[in-house]
Coordinates of C-alpha atoms and ligand atoms in Angstrom, one line a residue:
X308 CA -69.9 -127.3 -127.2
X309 CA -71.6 -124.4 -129.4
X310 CA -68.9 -121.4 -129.7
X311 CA -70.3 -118.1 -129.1
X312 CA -67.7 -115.4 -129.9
X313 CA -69.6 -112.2 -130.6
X314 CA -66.9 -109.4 -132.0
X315 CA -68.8 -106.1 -132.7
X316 CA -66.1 -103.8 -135.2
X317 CA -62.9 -105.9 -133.7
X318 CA -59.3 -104.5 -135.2
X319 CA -58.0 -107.6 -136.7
X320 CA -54.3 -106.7 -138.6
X321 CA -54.8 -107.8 -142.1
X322 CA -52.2 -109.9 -143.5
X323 CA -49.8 -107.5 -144.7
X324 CA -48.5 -108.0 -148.4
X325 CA -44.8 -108.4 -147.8
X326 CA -44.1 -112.3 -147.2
X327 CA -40.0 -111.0 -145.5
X328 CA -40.6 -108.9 -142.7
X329 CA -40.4 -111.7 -140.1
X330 CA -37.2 -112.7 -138.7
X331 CA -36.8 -116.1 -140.1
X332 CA -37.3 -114.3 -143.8
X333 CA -40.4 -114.8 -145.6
X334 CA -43.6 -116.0 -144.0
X335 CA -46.3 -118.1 -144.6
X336 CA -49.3 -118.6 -142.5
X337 CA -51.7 -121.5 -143.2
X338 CA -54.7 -122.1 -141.3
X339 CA -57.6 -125.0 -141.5
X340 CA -60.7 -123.7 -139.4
X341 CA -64.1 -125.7 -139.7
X342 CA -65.5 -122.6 -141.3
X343 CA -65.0 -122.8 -144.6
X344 CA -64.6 -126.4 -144.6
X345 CA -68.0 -128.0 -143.6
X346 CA -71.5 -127.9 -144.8
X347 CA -73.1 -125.3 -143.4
X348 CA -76.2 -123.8 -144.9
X349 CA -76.1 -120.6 -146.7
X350 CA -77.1 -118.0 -143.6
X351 CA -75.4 -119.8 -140.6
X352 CA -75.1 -117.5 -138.2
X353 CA -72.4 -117.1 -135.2
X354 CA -75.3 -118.0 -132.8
X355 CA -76.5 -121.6 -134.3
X356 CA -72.7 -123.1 -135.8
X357 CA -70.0 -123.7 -133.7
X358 CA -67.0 -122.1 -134.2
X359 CA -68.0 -118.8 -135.6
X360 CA -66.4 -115.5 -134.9
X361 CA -68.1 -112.5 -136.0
X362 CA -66.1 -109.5 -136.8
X363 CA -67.5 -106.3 -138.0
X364 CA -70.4 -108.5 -139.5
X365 CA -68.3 -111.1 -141.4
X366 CA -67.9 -115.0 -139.8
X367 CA -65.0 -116.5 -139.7
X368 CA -63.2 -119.3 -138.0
X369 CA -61.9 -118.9 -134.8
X370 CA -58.1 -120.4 -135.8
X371 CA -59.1 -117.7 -139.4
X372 CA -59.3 -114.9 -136.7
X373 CA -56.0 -116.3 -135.0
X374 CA -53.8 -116.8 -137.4
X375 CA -55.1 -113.3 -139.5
X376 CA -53.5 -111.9 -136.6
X377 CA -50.3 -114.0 -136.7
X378 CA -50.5 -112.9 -140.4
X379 CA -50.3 -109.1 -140.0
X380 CA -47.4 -109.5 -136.8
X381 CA -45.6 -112.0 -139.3
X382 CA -45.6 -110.0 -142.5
X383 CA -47.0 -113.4 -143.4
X384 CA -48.6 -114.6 -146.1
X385 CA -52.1 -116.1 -145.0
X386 CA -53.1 -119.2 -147.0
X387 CA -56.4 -121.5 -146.0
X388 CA -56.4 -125.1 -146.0
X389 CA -59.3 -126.3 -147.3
X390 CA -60.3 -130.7 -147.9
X391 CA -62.1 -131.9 -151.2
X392 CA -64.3 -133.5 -148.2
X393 CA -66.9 -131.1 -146.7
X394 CA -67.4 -131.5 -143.1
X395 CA -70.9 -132.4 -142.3
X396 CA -73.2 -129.1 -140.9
X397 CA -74.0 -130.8 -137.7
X398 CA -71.5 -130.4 -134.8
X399 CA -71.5 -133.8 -133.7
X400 CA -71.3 -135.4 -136.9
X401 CA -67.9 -133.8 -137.6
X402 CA -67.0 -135.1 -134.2
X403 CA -67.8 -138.7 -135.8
X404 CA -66.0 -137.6 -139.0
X405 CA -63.2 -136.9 -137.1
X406 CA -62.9 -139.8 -135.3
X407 CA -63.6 -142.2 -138.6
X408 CA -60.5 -140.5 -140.1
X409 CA -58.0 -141.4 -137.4
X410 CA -59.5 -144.5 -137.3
X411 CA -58.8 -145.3 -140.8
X412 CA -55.6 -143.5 -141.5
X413 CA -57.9 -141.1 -144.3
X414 CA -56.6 -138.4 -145.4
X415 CA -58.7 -135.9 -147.3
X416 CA -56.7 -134.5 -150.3
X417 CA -56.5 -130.4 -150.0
X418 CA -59.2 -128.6 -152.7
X419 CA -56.9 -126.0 -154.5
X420 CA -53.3 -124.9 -155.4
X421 CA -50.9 -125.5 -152.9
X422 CA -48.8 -122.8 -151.9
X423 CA -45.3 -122.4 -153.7
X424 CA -43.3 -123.5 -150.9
X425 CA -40.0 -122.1 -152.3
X426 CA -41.4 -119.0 -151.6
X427 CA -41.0 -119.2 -147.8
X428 CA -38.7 -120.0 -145.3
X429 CA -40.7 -120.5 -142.1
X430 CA -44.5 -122.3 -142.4
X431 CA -46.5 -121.5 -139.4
X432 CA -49.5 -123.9 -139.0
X433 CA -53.2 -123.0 -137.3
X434 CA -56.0 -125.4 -136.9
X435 CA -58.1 -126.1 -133.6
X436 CA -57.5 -128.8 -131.9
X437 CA -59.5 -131.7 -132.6
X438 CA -59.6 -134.9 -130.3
X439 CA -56.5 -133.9 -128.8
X440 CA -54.2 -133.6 -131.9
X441 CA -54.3 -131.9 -135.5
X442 CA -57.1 -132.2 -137.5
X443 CA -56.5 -134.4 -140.2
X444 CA -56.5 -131.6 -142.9
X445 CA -53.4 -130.4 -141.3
X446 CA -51.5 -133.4 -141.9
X447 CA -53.2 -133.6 -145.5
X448 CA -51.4 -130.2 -145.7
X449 CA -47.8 -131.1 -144.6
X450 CA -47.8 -134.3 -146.4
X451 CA -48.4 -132.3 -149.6
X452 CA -46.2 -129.9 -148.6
X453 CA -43.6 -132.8 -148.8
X454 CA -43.2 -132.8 -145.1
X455 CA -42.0 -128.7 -145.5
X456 CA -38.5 -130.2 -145.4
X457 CA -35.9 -127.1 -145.0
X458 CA -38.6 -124.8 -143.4
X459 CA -39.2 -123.6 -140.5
X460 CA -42.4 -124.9 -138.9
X461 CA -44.3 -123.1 -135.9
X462 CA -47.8 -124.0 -134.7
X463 CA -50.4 -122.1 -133.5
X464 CA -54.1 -123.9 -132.2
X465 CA -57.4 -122.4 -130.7
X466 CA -59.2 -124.8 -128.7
X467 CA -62.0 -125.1 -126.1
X468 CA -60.1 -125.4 -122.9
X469 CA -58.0 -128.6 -123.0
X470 CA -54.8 -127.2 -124.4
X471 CA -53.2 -128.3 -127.7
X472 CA -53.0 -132.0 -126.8
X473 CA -50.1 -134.1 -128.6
X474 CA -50.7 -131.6 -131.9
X475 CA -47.4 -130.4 -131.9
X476 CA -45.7 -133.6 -131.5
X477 CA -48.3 -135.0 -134.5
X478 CA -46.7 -131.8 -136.6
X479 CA -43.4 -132.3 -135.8
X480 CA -43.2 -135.7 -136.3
X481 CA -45.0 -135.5 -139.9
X482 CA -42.4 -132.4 -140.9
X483 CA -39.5 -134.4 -139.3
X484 CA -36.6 -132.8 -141.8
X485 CA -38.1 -128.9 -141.0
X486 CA -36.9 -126.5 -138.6
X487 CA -39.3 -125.9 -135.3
X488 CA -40.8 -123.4 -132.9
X489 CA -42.7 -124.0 -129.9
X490 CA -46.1 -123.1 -130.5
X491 CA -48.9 -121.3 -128.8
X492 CA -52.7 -122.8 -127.7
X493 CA -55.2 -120.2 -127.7
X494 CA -58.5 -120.6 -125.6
X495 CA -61.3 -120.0 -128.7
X496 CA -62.8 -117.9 -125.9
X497 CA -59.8 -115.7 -125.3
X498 CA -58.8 -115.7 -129.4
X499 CA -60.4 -112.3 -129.8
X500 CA -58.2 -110.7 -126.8
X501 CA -55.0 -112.7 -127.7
X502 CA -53.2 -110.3 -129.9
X503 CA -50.8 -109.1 -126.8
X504 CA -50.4 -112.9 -125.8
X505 CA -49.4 -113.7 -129.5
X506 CA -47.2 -110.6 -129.7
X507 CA -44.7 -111.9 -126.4
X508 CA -45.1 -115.7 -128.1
X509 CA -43.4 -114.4 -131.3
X510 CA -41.0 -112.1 -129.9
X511 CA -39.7 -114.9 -127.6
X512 CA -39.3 -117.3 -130.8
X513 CA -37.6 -113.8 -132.4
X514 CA -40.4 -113.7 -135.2
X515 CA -41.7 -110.6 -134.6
X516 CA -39.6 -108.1 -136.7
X517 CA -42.7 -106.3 -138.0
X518 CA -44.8 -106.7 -134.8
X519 CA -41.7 -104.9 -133.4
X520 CA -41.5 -102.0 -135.6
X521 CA -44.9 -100.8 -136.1
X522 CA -46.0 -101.8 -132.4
X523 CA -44.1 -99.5 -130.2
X524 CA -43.6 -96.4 -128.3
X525 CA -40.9 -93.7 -128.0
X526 CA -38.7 -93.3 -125.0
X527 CA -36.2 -91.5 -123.6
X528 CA -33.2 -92.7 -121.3
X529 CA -31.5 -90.6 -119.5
X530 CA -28.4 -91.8 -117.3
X531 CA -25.2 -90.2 -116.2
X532 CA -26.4 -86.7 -117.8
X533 CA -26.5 -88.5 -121.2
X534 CA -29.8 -89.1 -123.3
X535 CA -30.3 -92.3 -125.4
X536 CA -33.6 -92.8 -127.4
X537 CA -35.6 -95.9 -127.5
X538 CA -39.3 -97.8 -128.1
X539 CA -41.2 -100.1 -125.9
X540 CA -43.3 -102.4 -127.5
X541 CA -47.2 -102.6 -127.2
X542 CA -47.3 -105.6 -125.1
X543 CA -49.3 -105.6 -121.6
X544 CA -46.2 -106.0 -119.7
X545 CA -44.6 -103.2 -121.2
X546 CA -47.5 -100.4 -120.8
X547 CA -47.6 -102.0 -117.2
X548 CA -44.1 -100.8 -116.8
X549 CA -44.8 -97.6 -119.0
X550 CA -47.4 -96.7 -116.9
X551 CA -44.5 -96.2 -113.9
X552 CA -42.9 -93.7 -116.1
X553 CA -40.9 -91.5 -115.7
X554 CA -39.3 -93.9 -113.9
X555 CA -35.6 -94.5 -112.0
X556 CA -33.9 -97.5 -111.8
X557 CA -30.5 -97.8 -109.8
X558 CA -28.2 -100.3 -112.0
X559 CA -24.8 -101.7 -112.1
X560 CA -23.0 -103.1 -115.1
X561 CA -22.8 -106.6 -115.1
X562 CA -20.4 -109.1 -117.3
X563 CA -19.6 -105.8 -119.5
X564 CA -23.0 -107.0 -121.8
X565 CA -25.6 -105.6 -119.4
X566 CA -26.9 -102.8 -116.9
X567 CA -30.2 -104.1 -114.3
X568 CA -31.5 -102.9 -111.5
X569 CA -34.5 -103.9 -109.1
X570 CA -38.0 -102.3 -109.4
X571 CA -39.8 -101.0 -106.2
X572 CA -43.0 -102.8 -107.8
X573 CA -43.9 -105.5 -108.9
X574 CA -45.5 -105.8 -112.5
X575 CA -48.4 -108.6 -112.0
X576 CA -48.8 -108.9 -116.1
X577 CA -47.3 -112.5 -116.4
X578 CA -45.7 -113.2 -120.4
X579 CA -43.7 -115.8 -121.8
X580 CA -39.4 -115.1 -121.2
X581 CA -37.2 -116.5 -123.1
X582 CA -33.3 -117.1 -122.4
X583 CA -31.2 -115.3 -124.9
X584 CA -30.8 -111.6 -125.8
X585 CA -30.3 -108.8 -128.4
X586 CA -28.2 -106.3 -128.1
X587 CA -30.1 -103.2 -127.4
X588 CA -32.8 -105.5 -125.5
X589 CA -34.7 -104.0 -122.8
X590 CA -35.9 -106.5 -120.4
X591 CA -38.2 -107.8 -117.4
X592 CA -37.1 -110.3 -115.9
X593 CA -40.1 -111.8 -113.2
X594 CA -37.1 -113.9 -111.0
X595 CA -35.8 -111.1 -109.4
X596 CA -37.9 -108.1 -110.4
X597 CA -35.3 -106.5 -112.1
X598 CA -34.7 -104.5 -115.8
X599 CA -32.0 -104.9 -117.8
X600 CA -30.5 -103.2 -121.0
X601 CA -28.6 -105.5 -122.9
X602 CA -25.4 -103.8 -125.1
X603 CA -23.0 -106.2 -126.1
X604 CA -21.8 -109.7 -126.6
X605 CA -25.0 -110.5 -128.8
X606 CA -22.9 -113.1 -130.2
X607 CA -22.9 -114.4 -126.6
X608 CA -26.7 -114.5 -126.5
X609 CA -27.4 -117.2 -123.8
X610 CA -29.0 -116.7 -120.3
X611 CA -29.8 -118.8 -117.3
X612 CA -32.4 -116.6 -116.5
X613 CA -35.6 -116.1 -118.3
X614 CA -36.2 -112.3 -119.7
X615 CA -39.4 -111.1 -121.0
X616 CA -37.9 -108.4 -123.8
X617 CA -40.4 -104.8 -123.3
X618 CA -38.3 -103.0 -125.8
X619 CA -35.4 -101.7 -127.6
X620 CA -32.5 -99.3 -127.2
X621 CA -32.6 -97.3 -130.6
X622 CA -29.5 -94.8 -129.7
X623 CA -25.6 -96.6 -130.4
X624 CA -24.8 -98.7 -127.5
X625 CA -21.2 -97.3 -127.4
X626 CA -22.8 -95.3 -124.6
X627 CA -22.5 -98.0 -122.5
X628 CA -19.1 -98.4 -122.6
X629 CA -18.3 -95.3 -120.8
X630 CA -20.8 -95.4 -117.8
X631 CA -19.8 -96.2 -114.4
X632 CA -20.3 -99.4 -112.5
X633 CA -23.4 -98.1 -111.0
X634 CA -25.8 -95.5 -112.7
X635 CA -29.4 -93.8 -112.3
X636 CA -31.3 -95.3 -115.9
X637 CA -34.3 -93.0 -116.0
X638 CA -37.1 -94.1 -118.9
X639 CA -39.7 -91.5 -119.4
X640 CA -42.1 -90.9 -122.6
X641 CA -40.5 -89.3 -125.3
X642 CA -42.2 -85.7 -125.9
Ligands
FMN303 C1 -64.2 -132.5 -134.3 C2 -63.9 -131.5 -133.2 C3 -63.1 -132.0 -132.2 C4 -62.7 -131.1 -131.1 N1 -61.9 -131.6 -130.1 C5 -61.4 -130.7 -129.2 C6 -60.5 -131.1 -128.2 O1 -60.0 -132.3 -128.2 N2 -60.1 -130.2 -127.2 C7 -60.6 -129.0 -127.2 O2 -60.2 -128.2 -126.3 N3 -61.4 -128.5 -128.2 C8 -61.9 -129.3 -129.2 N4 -62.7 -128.9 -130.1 C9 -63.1 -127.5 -130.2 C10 -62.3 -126.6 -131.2 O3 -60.9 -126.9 -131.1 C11 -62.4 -125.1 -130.9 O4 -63.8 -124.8 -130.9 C12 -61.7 -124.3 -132.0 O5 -61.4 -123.0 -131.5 C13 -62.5 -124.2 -133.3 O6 -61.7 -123.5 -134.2 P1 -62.2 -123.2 -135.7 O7 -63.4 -122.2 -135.6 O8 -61.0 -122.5 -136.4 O9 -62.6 -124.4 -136.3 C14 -63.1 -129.7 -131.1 C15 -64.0 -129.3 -132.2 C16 -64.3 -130.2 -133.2 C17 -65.2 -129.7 -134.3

């Protein structure tokens, strides 16, 4: 199982300093990777340890390279787990370690200050996926977190190919007075090309206030003769659809909350939907091939249909209100 992830000059977003930028207030975003937590001899290299990634030169962990990307979406604060207990160099020997620990219930107290927890509001959690579940360090972590009771807790796992395994569940049920997300598994192979996948993961759990703001593009909407301004964000799905632009979409008003219309294409980029809205949304949705801009009844937010939000209406909304039942929408590129 040797992990070769070769990264030559990779952008990886920094963890920003702001901890409130997210949308469920202030962030942390603690990780456990191997890296930094075993034995290895000084001058490892990405090529003879498993689980190295190289970026511009430096190694880090895979879940490191994960959740430093969660971090800089987030406005999160990153924070590394780290055990008193060194994992052994060898990979199969921290296989065995592993599996001695959930055999005997151990687990390794954390090295180093905990986090002040009443600093944050929502904890999200990376670690790879070990035997199916958690490492042990991660429940080390939550434990001395006191179960991150009154937080919001949202976990994120690399892994090499078998998916994250009952780890949520083993987080959940160790945090069982927090708040909860559904999480996202990241192939270890695919971490370095994740950052649009994590992106559409936190806009659908509606933390991705700063991913939102500094990820995006200007457009224009025209319909009716009017203009309205907007962005769409720098997901694959949306440039997909941006790439169609300028482009005219016939759409009626529906339920006095919403104008959609059918695309004559289909986009083939697949992404998470979710089933609520914004007001101001502007959305796929893959079950009928249709957009939609969302104005009103926010308050109302709940679908039985799955969007996929691509971007925002910036301009007021009270536009809406005085369109007809049926209206040419025409996005284009702002100049
Ligand atoms: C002890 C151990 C157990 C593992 N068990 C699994 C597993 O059950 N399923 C899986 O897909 N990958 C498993 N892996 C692979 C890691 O989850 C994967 O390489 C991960 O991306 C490493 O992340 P890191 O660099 O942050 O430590 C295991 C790795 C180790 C060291």
């Amino acid at each position: 199982m040797l992990l070769l992830l070769v990264l030559s000059l990779c952008a990886v977003s920094l963890c920003g300093g702001s901890a409130r930028a997210s949308g469920e207030g202030r962030v942390l975003v603690a990780y456990f990777s191997l890296w930094g937590n075993s034995g290895y001899p000084e001058g490892a290299d990405a090529t003879s340890s498993a689980s190295l990634l190289e970026t511009g030169g430096t190694r880090i962990g895979t879940t490191e390279y994960a959740a430093r990307v969660v971090g800089g979406l987030t406005g999160g604060e990153l924070y590394a787990i780290r055990t008193t207990d060194k994992y052994p160099a060898d990979f199969d020997a921290v296989i065995e370690a592993n599996h001695d620990e959930i055999d005997r219930g151990y687990l390794s107290p954390l090295s180093g200050a905990l986090p002040d927890m009443s600093e944050y509001d929502a904890v999200f959690i990376g670690y790879p996926v070990w035997a199916n579940t958690a490492p042990r360090a991660v429940v080390s972590f939550i434990k001395e977190c006191g179960g991150l009771a009154g937080k919001t807790v949202v976990p994120f796992c690399t892994h090499d190919g078998y998916g994250s395994g009952r780890s949520y569940a083993e987080i959940f049920s160790a945090a069982p007075d927090a708040g909860r997300h559904e999480g996202i598994d990241i192939d270890a192979r695919g971490v370095p090309d994740a950052r649009g996948r994590i992106i559409e993961w936190l806009r659908s759990i509606g933390m991705a206030r700063k991913a939102e703001a500094a990820e995006t593009r200007k457009i224009t909407i025209t319909a009716a003769g009017r203009s309205l301004y907007g962005v769409l964000f720098d997901t694959p799905l949306a440039r997909e659809i941006a790439a169609r632009m300028p482009l005219t979409v016939s759409m009626v008003g529906y339920g006095g909350r919403e104008y959609y219309g059918g695309l004559d294409f289909t986009p083939q980029t697949e992404a998470e939907g979710r089933l609520r809205f914004d007001d101001g949304d502007i959305t796929y949705s893959p079950t009928n091939n249709t957009l939609a801009i969302f104005y009103a009844q926010t308050d109302r937010p709940n679908l039985t249909m799955e969007v996929i939000p691509i971007g925002r209406v910036t301009s007021d909304l009270k536009i809406f209100d005085t369109l007809g039942g049926r209206e040419d929408f025409t996005f284009a590129a702002a100049e």
